[in-house]
Amino acid sequence: MENQQGATPDRMQDIISLCKRRGFIFPNSEIYGGLNAVFDYGPLGVEFKNNVKRAWWEAMTRMRDDVVGLDGGILMARRIWQASGHEEVFTDPMVDCTNCKKRFRADHVIEDFGDLSTCPNCGLKGTLTEPRQFNLMFKTFMGPVEEDAAMVYLRPETAQSIYVNFQSVQASMRKRLPFGIAQIGKAFRNEISPGNFTYRTREFEQMEMQYFIPPEQEQQWFDYWRAQRWQWYLDLGMTESHLMWHTHDAKELAHYARAAVDVYYEFPFGFKEIEGIHDRTDWDLRRHTEFSGKDLSYFDDQEKRRYIPFIIETSVGADRSTLAFLCDAYHEEEVEGDKRVVLRLHKRLAPVKVAVMPLSKKEGLVELAHAVHDGIRSVGMTQYDETGGAIGRRYRRQDEIGTPFCVTVDFQSLEDNQVTIRERDSMAQRRVAIPELRAILAAELA
Ligand code: GAP
């Protein structure tokens, strides 16, 4: 079945294969047979994901006066997860097939097949068990003794360390409401049915921002952050028609949310959530006040009133949004009778910004190409391509990893001190003087 992008689920296989072949993403523990639903980012993947995280951090903190950063621990006191409600209700309904022994999320089976009468794997009727609630938090132990009192959870969301640090941040940074705290970090969920590559994994990264507001400003800031977050994707080149809003109905709302909207992206496997914007009311700070015995209310010294702040949360998966940017950038086209695969990534997201290549390995060219490369390193991540072979094939390899510019040093360069800049999307080429190259590329990549 085709979706709007003309992309079939086979397109996902093309993307997964490119990720492996070109050093973006590898299966975790692969030489030992792999660890289900965990992935490792290779040399290009780590650059790409870091660029997504940097773009988020800049938009959410550095370009604003009202949001500051935090980097909390993955391990936190168990009591936090009792206060947050996660220990009690962070569960998914699970069913097992008594025939093929596969395990599924009951709500996913119902969503896809209408009811629980048939096993989606072996196709037998009446083999699925009654749904049971399964808590998604990973457990581990602090210290040498594996006893209940030493049990701690790996955080399933980064948000809670922001709430429990709310007062320390507010007091140390002398912040007045409204203001926000942003964090990027690992989160862990023992998902029952992970899948679709890095879309749903058991270890992933979140980019979350909690905005603390007076209660009566709930709707205004919910609408504001909705608009801001939509625009972020567009600013990074996401195709708007591949995005849509999904509003949670009462059944879907998380236990902490009064209202929630998701940004959905149209992956080759369908429209799926990449980000949530949640109105969490005063649920979190009120619960932490109750459970810790510490008063987390805020005193507004201008209005002379004390209240528990409400919170508007924006929460996006770094891995999921990276995958969405990757899917959106992936294009196959025909150029002079050949297939060209090109990642039309926004320049800020491309893992390699410029590749420098000598036309041949002949004497003189390699030295000059190295000197040209050294002269432009400061514009961003660069690559020196010494693989040799036809220049067209080397351009294609750079297209496949989304490199916006290639710089070619040829025999004429030895005479006129000029090189060729080749642009990824248009494939247009122009000659520029080597002394001006760095400034030209810096301006193009700004
Ligand atoms: N603090 C709120 C929160 O965690 P969520 O909707 O459960 O809300 C937010 O998660 C985002 O985290 C999702 O939109 C998604 O991008 C990412 N995410 C959640 N579970 C994930 C998983 N198993 N694998 C990859 N990303 C995940």
Short mmCIF file of C-alpha atoms and ligand atoms in Angstrom, two decimals:
data_model
loop_
_atom_site.label_atom_id
_atom_site.label_comp_id
_atom_site.label_asym_id
_atom_site.label_seq_id
_atom_site.Cartn_x
_atom_site.Cartn_y
_atom_site.Cartn_z
CA MET A 1 0.00 0.00 0.00
CA GLU A 2 1.36 3.44 -0.90
CA ASN A 3 1.22 6.41 1.42
CA GLN A 4 1.37 10.12 0.46
CA GLN A 5 5.10 10.07 -0.16
CA GLY A 6 4.68 7.32 -2.72
CA ALA A 7 6.66 5.26 -0.23
CA THR A 8 5.77 1.65 0.40
CA PRO A 9 6.90 -0.25 3.52
CA ASP A 10 9.74 -1.52 1.24
CA ARG A 11 11.04 2.02 1.40
CA MET A 12 11.74 1.35 5.07
CA GLN A 13 13.94 -1.58 4.07
CA ASP A 14 15.86 0.73 1.70
CA ILE A 15 16.40 3.20 4.55
CA ILE A 16 17.45 0.51 7.04
CA SER A 17 19.89 -0.91 4.52
CA LEU A 18 21.36 2.55 3.81
CA CYS A 19 21.78 3.11 7.56
CA LYS A 20 23.78 -0.11 7.93
CA ARG A 21 25.78 0.26 4.73
CA ARG A 22 26.78 3.88 5.26
CA GLY A 23 27.45 3.89 9.01
CA PHE A 24 24.33 5.55 10.37
CA ILE A 25 22.70 2.87 12.54
CA PHE A 26 23.69 -0.71 13.43
CA PRO A 27 21.79 -3.39 15.37
CA ASN A 28 23.04 -3.53 18.97
CA SER A 29 25.21 -6.55 19.98
CA GLU A 30 25.06 -7.72 16.39
CA ILE A 31 27.98 -10.19 16.49
CA TYR A 32 26.15 -11.95 19.35
CA GLY A 33 22.92 -12.21 17.40
CA GLY A 34 21.58 -8.77 18.34
CA LEU A 35 19.66 -7.39 21.30
CA ASN A 36 16.03 -6.81 20.41
CA ALA A 37 14.91 -3.18 20.10
CA VAL A 38 18.24 -1.55 20.92
CA PHE A 39 20.35 0.17 18.26
CA ASP A 40 23.82 1.70 18.01
CA TYR A 41 24.56 4.87 16.07
CA GLY A 42 27.59 4.63 13.81
CA PRO A 43 29.99 7.45 12.84
CA LEU A 44 27.48 9.26 10.60
CA GLY A 45 24.48 8.43 12.78
CA VAL A 46 26.01 10.00 15.87
CA GLU A 47 26.76 13.21 13.92
CA PHE A 48 23.24 13.28 12.48
CA LYS A 49 21.46 12.65 15.78
CA ASN A 50 23.73 15.18 17.55
CA ASN A 51 22.72 17.73 14.93
CA VAL A 52 19.03 17.05 15.61
CA LYS A 53 19.65 17.39 19.35
CA ARG A 54 21.70 20.56 18.85
CA ALA A 55 18.95 22.11 16.69
CA TRP A 56 16.41 21.34 19.42
CA TRP A 57 18.65 22.66 22.22
CA GLU A 58 19.33 25.88 20.34
CA ALA A 59 15.68 26.51 19.56
CA MET A 60 14.52 25.63 23.06
CA THR A 61 17.25 27.23 25.22
CA ARG A 62 19.90 29.33 23.49
CA MET A 63 17.53 31.34 21.34
CA ARG A 64 15.29 32.18 24.31
CA ASP A 65 15.63 33.89 27.68
CA ASP A 66 12.89 31.93 29.40
CA VAL A 67 14.15 28.32 29.16
CA VAL A 68 17.24 26.92 30.89
CA GLY A 69 18.88 23.50 30.69
CA LEU A 70 19.34 20.51 32.97
CA ASP A 71 21.06 17.12 32.78
CA GLY A 72 19.62 14.80 35.41
CA GLY A 73 20.57 11.26 36.40
CA ILE A 74 19.04 8.21 34.76
CA LEU A 75 18.69 6.55 38.17
CA MET A 76 16.37 8.29 40.60
CA ALA A 77 14.81 7.56 43.96
CA ARG A 78 12.04 4.95 43.64
CA ARG A 79 9.68 7.22 45.56
CA ILE A 80 9.72 9.61 42.58
CA TRP A 81 8.03 6.98 40.41
CA GLN A 82 5.47 6.30 43.12
CA ALA A 83 4.69 10.02 43.30
CA SER A 84 4.55 10.41 39.52
CA GLY A 85 2.09 7.52 39.24
CA HIS A 86 4.38 5.46 37.01
CA GLU A 87 4.79 2.59 39.46
CA GLU A 88 1.05 2.17 39.64
CA VAL A 89 -0.22 2.96 36.16
CA PHE A 90 2.63 3.10 33.62
CA THR A 91 1.42 -0.14 32.11
CA ASP A 92 0.38 -1.55 28.76
CA PRO A 93 -2.14 -4.37 28.28
CA MET A 94 -0.34 -7.51 27.12
CA VAL A 95 -1.64 -10.73 25.52
CA ASP A 96 0.24 -13.98 24.83
CA CYS A 97 -0.46 -16.51 22.13
CA THR A 98 -0.69 -19.97 23.70
CA ASN A 99 0.21 -21.53 20.35
CA CYS A 100 3.20 -19.59 18.92
CA LYS A 101 4.22 -18.05 22.29
CA LYS A 102 4.46 -14.54 20.77
CA ARG A 103 3.52 -11.56 22.93
CA PHE A 104 1.55 -8.52 21.76
CA ARG A 105 0.14 -5.24 23.02
CA ALA A 106 -3.60 -5.86 23.23
CA ASP A 107 -4.48 -2.29 22.18
CA HIS A 108 -2.28 -2.62 19.06
CA VAL A 109 -3.96 -5.90 18.06
CA ILE A 110 -7.40 -4.33 18.51
CA GLU A 111 -6.30 -1.25 16.55
CA ASP A 112 -5.00 -3.34 13.64
CA PHE A 113 -7.48 -6.27 13.59
CA GLY A 114 -10.60 -5.03 15.37
CA ASP A 115 -10.57 -7.59 18.24
CA LEU A 116 -8.46 -10.17 20.07
CA SER A 117 -9.97 -13.24 18.41
CA THR A 118 -6.99 -14.15 16.19
CA CYS A 119 -3.24 -14.27 16.77
CA PRO A 120 -1.55 -11.75 14.41
CA ASN A 121 1.49 -14.04 14.14
CA CYS A 122 0.27 -17.62 13.66
CA GLY A 123 -3.27 -16.73 12.60
CA LEU A 124 -4.95 -19.25 14.94
CA LYS A 125 -8.30 -18.30 16.48
CA GLY A 126 -8.89 -18.28 20.25
CA THR A 127 -5.23 -18.61 21.24
CA LEU A 128 -4.68 -15.15 22.73
CA THR A 129 -4.86 -14.92 26.52
CA GLU A 130 -6.90 -12.34 28.42
CA PRO A 131 -5.06 -8.97 28.54
CA ARG A 132 -2.80 -8.48 31.59
CA GLN A 133 -1.28 -5.18 32.68
CA PHE A 134 2.50 -5.04 32.30
CA ASN A 135 4.62 -2.27 33.88
CA LEU A 136 7.08 -0.81 31.36
CA MET A 137 9.76 0.37 33.77
CA PHE A 138 13.13 -1.39 33.81
CA LYS A 139 14.42 -2.30 37.25
CA THR A 140 17.93 -2.59 38.61
CA PHE A 141 19.57 -2.66 42.05
CA MET A 142 21.67 -0.08 43.89
CA GLY A 143 24.59 -1.62 45.75
CA PRO A 144 25.68 -5.25 46.09
CA VAL A 145 22.51 -6.81 47.47
CA GLU A 146 19.67 -7.57 45.08
CA GLU A 147 16.80 -7.03 47.49
CA ASP A 148 13.55 -5.13 47.17
CA ALA A 149 14.78 -2.21 49.29
CA ALA A 150 17.71 -1.69 46.87
CA MET A 151 15.53 -1.71 43.76
CA VAL A 152 15.56 1.39 41.53
CA TYR A 153 14.06 2.10 38.11
CA LEU A 154 15.77 3.35 34.99
CA ARG A 155 13.76 6.46 34.17
CA PRO A 156 10.99 5.93 31.59
CA GLU A 157 10.80 9.69 30.89
CA THR A 158 13.27 12.51 31.55
CA ALA A 159 10.53 14.85 32.77
CA GLN A 160 10.59 13.79 36.42
CA SER A 161 14.13 15.00 37.10
CA ILE A 162 12.99 18.42 35.90
CA TYR A 163 10.08 18.44 38.38
CA VAL A 164 12.15 17.36 41.36
CA ASN A 165 14.79 20.02 40.50
CA PHE A 166 12.19 22.73 39.87
CA GLN A 167 12.92 24.72 43.02
CA SER A 168 16.72 24.40 42.80
CA VAL A 169 16.68 25.68 39.22
CA GLN A 170 14.17 28.43 39.92
CA ALA A 171 16.05 29.72 42.98
CA SER A 172 19.59 29.38 41.59
CA MET A 173 18.70 31.02 38.28
CA ARG A 174 16.37 33.59 39.94
CA LYS A 175 13.63 32.74 37.44
CA ARG A 176 10.14 34.21 37.51
CA LEU A 177 7.20 32.33 36.06
CA PRO A 178 6.55 31.62 33.30
CA PHE A 179 9.82 29.85 32.55
CA GLY A 180 10.91 26.44 31.32
CA ILE A 181 13.52 23.76 31.91
CA ALA A 182 14.80 21.67 29.01
CA GLN A 183 16.61 18.36 29.07
CA ILE A 184 17.95 15.81 26.60
CA GLY A 185 18.68 12.36 27.94
CA LYS A 186 18.21 8.62 27.85
CA ALA A 187 14.95 6.96 28.83
CA PHE A 188 14.11 3.27 29.03
CA ARG A 189 10.85 1.37 28.50
CA ASN A 190 10.41 -2.37 28.46
CA GLU A 191 8.11 -2.13 25.44
CA ILE A 192 5.97 -5.20 24.78
CA SER A 193 5.98 -4.77 21.04
CA PRO A 194 8.89 -2.63 19.92
CA GLY A 195 9.51 -2.31 16.22
CA ASN A 196 9.77 -0.34 13.02
CA PHE A 197 13.53 0.08 13.36
CA THR A 198 14.36 2.94 15.78
CA TYR A 199 10.72 4.08 15.98
CA ARG A 200 9.88 2.09 19.12
CA THR A 201 12.88 0.83 21.08
CA ARG A 202 13.61 -0.11 24.67
CA GLU A 203 16.43 2.40 25.14
CA PHE A 204 15.98 5.81 23.55
CA GLU A 205 16.60 9.50 24.03
CA GLN A 206 14.04 12.16 24.79
CA MET A 207 14.20 15.93 24.33
CA GLU A 208 11.75 17.32 26.87
CA MET A 209 10.86 20.81 28.01
CA GLN A 210 8.64 21.61 30.98
CA TYR A 211 7.17 25.13 31.04
CA PHE A 212 6.03 26.33 34.47
CA ILE A 213 3.11 28.75 34.37
CA PRO A 214 0.40 30.37 36.51
CA PRO A 215 -2.71 28.12 36.42
CA GLU A 216 -4.91 30.58 34.57
CA GLN A 217 -2.48 30.70 31.60
CA GLU A 218 -2.89 26.99 30.78
CA GLN A 219 -4.64 27.32 27.41
CA GLN A 220 -2.55 30.24 26.19
CA TRP A 221 0.78 28.42 26.69
CA PHE A 222 -0.56 25.10 25.40
CA ASP A 223 -1.47 26.84 22.13
CA TYR A 224 1.81 28.75 22.08
CA TRP A 225 3.98 25.62 22.43
CA ARG A 226 1.92 23.73 19.86
CA ALA A 227 2.71 26.42 17.31
CA GLN A 228 6.38 26.63 18.28
CA ARG A 229 6.95 22.91 17.99
CA TRP A 230 5.22 22.60 14.61
CA GLN A 231 7.38 25.42 13.26
CA TRP A 232 10.58 23.69 14.47
CA TYR A 233 10.02 20.82 12.06
CA LEU A 234 9.32 23.18 9.17
CA ASP A 235 12.41 25.25 9.95
CA LEU A 236 14.46 22.08 9.59
CA GLY A 237 13.00 21.33 6.19
CA MET A 238 10.33 18.76 7.09
CA THR A 239 7.63 18.47 4.41
CA GLU A 240 4.51 20.00 6.00
CA SER A 241 2.12 17.62 4.25
CA HIS A 242 3.90 14.71 6.00
CA LEU A 243 2.96 16.14 9.40
CA MET A 244 -0.41 16.15 11.13
CA TRP A 245 -1.90 16.78 14.54
CA HIS A 246 -3.56 14.10 16.61
CA THR A 247 -5.66 15.15 19.59
CA HIS A 248 -5.91 12.64 22.44
CA ASP A 249 -9.42 11.61 23.43
CA ALA A 250 -10.22 10.79 27.05
CA LYS A 251 -9.21 7.11 26.61
CA GLU A 252 -5.76 7.96 25.25
CA LEU A 253 -4.80 10.62 27.79
CA ALA A 254 -1.87 9.68 30.05
CA HIS A 255 -2.62 9.63 33.75
CA TYR A 256 -0.94 13.03 34.25
CA ALA A 257 -2.50 14.94 31.36
CA ARG A 258 -5.64 17.07 31.12
CA ALA A 259 -5.09 17.66 27.39
CA ALA A 260 -2.60 16.33 24.87
CA VAL A 261 -1.84 16.67 21.19
CA ASP A 262 0.70 14.68 19.23
CA VAL A 263 2.68 15.64 16.16
CA TYR A 264 2.40 12.71 13.75
CA TYR A 265 4.83 12.09 10.90
CA GLU A 266 3.99 10.03 7.85
CA PHE A 267 6.58 7.25 7.95
CA PRO A 268 6.66 4.59 5.21
CA PHE A 269 4.72 2.44 7.74
CA GLY A 270 2.03 5.11 8.23
CA PHE A 271 1.29 8.26 10.24
CA LYS A 272 2.79 7.83 13.74
CA GLU A 273 3.54 9.97 16.77
CA ILE A 274 6.88 11.72 17.02
CA GLU A 275 6.13 14.33 19.69
CA GLY A 276 3.58 15.04 22.40
CA ILE A 277 2.54 18.40 23.85
CA HIS A 278 0.86 17.84 27.20
CA ASP A 279 -1.04 19.98 29.63
CA ARG A 280 0.09 18.29 32.86
CA THR A 281 -1.72 20.81 35.11
CA ASP A 282 -0.26 20.90 38.65
CA TRP A 283 -0.32 17.08 38.84
CA ASP A 284 3.44 16.54 39.05
CA LEU A 285 4.44 19.29 41.46
CA ARG A 286 1.40 18.60 43.65
CA ARG A 287 2.20 14.88 43.85
CA HIS A 288 5.90 15.52 44.60
CA THR A 289 4.86 17.98 47.30
CA GLU A 290 2.65 15.28 48.85
CA PHE A 291 5.15 12.42 48.57
CA SER A 292 8.36 14.28 49.51
CA GLY A 293 6.84 16.52 52.17
CA LYS A 294 8.63 19.49 50.52
CA ASP A 295 6.48 22.44 49.54
CA LEU A 296 7.00 22.95 45.80
CA SER A 297 4.68 25.93 45.52
CA TYR A 298 5.90 29.18 44.01
CA PHE A 299 5.56 32.64 45.53
CA ASP A 300 4.92 35.39 43.01
CA ASP A 301 6.48 38.40 44.72
CA GLN A 302 4.94 40.85 42.25
CA GLU A 303 1.37 39.61 42.56
CA LYS A 304 1.90 38.57 46.19
CA ARG A 305 0.33 35.17 45.79
CA ARG A 306 1.48 31.57 46.26
CA TYR A 307 0.44 28.67 44.04
CA ILE A 308 1.55 25.33 42.63
CA PRO A 309 2.63 26.02 39.03
CA PHE A 310 0.91 24.31 36.12
CA ILE A 311 3.11 22.67 33.51
CA ILE A 312 2.96 22.55 29.73
CA GLU A 313 5.29 19.85 28.45
CA THR A 314 6.80 19.34 24.99
CA SER A 315 8.30 15.86 24.60
CA VAL A 316 9.96 14.51 21.49
CA GLY A 317 12.06 11.40 20.95
CA ALA A 318 15.53 12.22 19.61
CA ASP A 319 15.67 8.85 17.84
CA ARG A 320 12.13 9.06 16.52
CA SER A 321 12.51 12.59 15.17
CA THR A 322 15.90 11.67 13.67
CA LEU A 323 14.20 8.75 11.90
CA ALA A 324 11.45 11.09 10.66
CA PHE A 325 14.02 13.56 9.27
CA LEU A 326 15.80 10.64 7.62
CA CYS A 327 12.63 9.27 6.00
CA ASP A 328 11.65 12.74 4.85
CA ALA A 329 15.07 13.34 3.28
CA TYR A 330 15.31 10.00 1.47
CA HIS A 331 14.74 10.33 -2.28
CA GLU A 332 15.37 8.10 -5.23
CA GLU A 333 15.52 9.69 -8.65
CA GLU A 334 16.78 8.95 -12.12
CA VAL A 335 19.77 10.90 -13.39
CA GLU A 336 21.06 10.20 -16.88
CA GLY A 337 19.60 6.72 -16.83
CA ASP A 338 21.03 5.86 -13.40
CA LYS A 339 19.30 5.66 -10.03
CA ARG A 340 20.44 8.40 -7.68
CA VAL A 341 19.73 7.99 -3.95
CA VAL A 342 19.95 11.33 -2.21
CA LEU A 343 19.30 12.41 1.36
CA ARG A 344 17.96 15.93 1.00
CA LEU A 345 18.74 16.72 4.64
CA HIS A 346 18.63 20.28 5.89
CA LYS A 347 22.20 21.60 5.94
CA ARG A 348 22.09 21.92 9.73
CA LEU A 349 21.23 18.23 10.07
CA ALA A 350 23.54 16.71 7.45
CA PRO A 351 26.23 14.64 9.20
CA VAL A 352 28.96 15.69 6.76
CA LYS A 353 28.80 19.25 5.49
CA VAL A 354 31.55 19.17 2.87
CA ALA A 355 33.55 16.42 1.17
CA VAL A 356 36.84 17.28 -0.48
CA MET A 357 38.12 14.99 -3.21
CA PRO A 358 41.07 15.02 -5.56
CA LEU A 359 40.06 14.09 -9.09
CA SER A 360 42.79 11.46 -9.16
CA LYS A 361 45.52 10.16 -6.89
CA LYS A 362 48.17 11.59 -9.17
CA GLU A 363 51.05 13.59 -7.80
CA GLY A 364 50.31 17.15 -6.81
CA LEU A 365 46.55 16.75 -6.60
CA VAL A 366 46.50 14.80 -3.33
CA GLU A 367 48.73 17.34 -1.55
CA LEU A 368 46.65 20.25 -2.77
CA ALA A 369 43.38 18.47 -1.85
CA HIS A 370 44.71 17.85 1.68
CA ALA A 371 45.66 21.52 1.99
CA VAL A 372 42.19 22.57 0.74
CA HIS A 373 40.58 20.20 3.22
CA ASP A 374 42.64 21.51 6.14
CA GLY A 375 41.63 25.04 5.18
CA ILE A 376 37.89 24.37 5.46
CA ARG A 377 37.68 22.04 8.49
CA SER A 378 36.27 24.82 10.67
CA VAL A 379 33.02 25.07 8.64
CA GLY A 380 31.65 21.89 10.23
CA MET A 381 32.12 18.14 9.90
CA THR A 382 34.10 17.50 6.70
CA GLN A 383 35.36 14.40 4.94
CA TYR A 384 38.40 13.84 2.78
CA ASP A 385 37.45 11.31 0.13
CA GLU A 386 40.50 9.47 -1.15
CA THR A 387 38.69 6.42 -2.40
CA GLY A 388 39.56 7.12 -6.01
CA GLY A 389 37.34 5.92 -8.83
CA ALA A 390 35.05 7.90 -11.08
CA ILE A 391 34.13 11.30 -9.68
CA GLY A 392 30.44 10.71 -10.52
CA ARG A 393 30.37 7.62 -8.30
CA ARG A 394 32.02 9.53 -5.48
CA TYR A 395 29.43 12.30 -5.79
CA ARG A 396 26.70 9.64 -5.56
CA ARG A 397 28.21 8.25 -2.36
CA GLN A 398 28.11 11.72 -0.81
CA ASP A 399 24.52 12.24 -2.08
CA GLU A 400 23.54 9.05 -0.30
CA ILE A 401 24.71 10.40 3.07
CA GLY A 402 23.27 13.87 2.44
CA THR A 403 26.51 15.88 2.10
CA PRO A 404 25.40 19.34 0.87
CA PHE A 405 28.68 20.23 -0.88
CA CYS A 406 31.50 18.41 -2.62
CA VAL A 407 34.74 20.23 -3.47
CA THR A 408 36.81 18.75 -6.28
CA VAL A 409 40.46 19.47 -6.83
CA ASP A 410 41.50 18.80 -10.44
CA PHE A 411 44.55 19.33 -12.63
CA GLN A 412 43.44 22.83 -13.56
CA SER A 413 43.42 23.67 -9.83
CA LEU A 414 47.22 23.33 -9.87
CA GLU A 415 47.34 26.08 -12.44
CA ASP A 416 44.53 28.50 -11.59
CA ASN A 417 44.25 27.90 -7.81
CA GLN A 418 40.51 27.22 -8.18
CA VAL A 419 38.33 24.27 -7.22
CA THR A 420 34.84 23.07 -8.18
CA ILE A 421 31.98 23.25 -5.69
CA ARG A 422 29.20 20.77 -6.51
CA GLU A 423 25.84 21.21 -4.83
CA ARG A 424 23.91 18.12 -3.69
CA ASP A 425 20.31 18.94 -4.62
CA SER A 426 20.73 20.78 -7.92
CA MET A 427 24.01 19.00 -8.81
CA ALA A 428 25.12 22.43 -10.13
CA GLN A 429 28.86 23.07 -10.25
CA ARG A 430 30.87 26.29 -10.08
CA ARG A 431 34.54 27.23 -9.92
CA VAL A 432 35.76 29.29 -6.96
CA ALA A 433 39.18 30.58 -5.90
CA ILE A 434 40.76 28.46 -3.15
CA PRO A 435 41.48 31.47 -0.87
CA GLU A 436 37.73 32.28 -0.93
CA LEU A 437 36.48 28.72 -0.46
CA ARG A 438 36.18 28.70 3.33
CA ALA A 439 34.18 31.95 3.45
CA ILE A 440 31.87 30.79 0.64
CA LEU A 441 31.14 27.45 2.34
CA ALA A 442 30.71 29.08 5.77
CA ALA A 443 28.13 31.47 4.29
CA GLU A 444 26.30 28.62 2.51
CA LEU A 445 26.17 26.53 5.70
CA ALA A 446 25.23 29.38 8.06
N1 GAP B 1 7.21 12.94 29.39
C1 GAP B 1 6.13 12.61 28.54
C2 GAP B 1 6.37 11.41 27.74
O1 GAP B 1 7.31 10.67 27.98
P1 GAP B 1 5.43 10.00 25.75
O2 GAP B 1 4.36 10.36 24.76
O3 GAP B 1 5.30 8.73 26.49
O4 GAP B 1 5.45 11.23 26.76
C3 GAP B 1 7.26 11.23 24.41
O5 GAP B 1 6.82 10.05 25.03
C4 GAP B 1 8.07 10.93 23.16
O6 GAP B 1 9.15 10.04 23.47
C5 GAP B 1 7.29 10.20 22.06
O7 GAP B 1 6.55 11.12 21.28
C6 GAP B 1 8.40 9.55 21.29
O8 GAP B 1 8.98 10.45 20.37
C7 GAP B 1 9.42 9.21 22.37
N2 GAP B 1 9.27 7.79 22.75
C8 GAP B 1 8.43 7.27 23.66
N3 GAP B 1 8.56 5.94 23.75
C9 GAP B 1 9.53 5.60 22.86
C10 GAP B 1 10.13 4.37 22.46
N4 GAP B 1 9.78 3.22 23.03
N5 GAP B 1 11.08 4.39 21.50
C11 GAP B 1 11.45 5.56 20.93
N6 GAP B 1 10.93 6.76 21.27
C12 GAP B 1 9.98 6.78 22.21
#
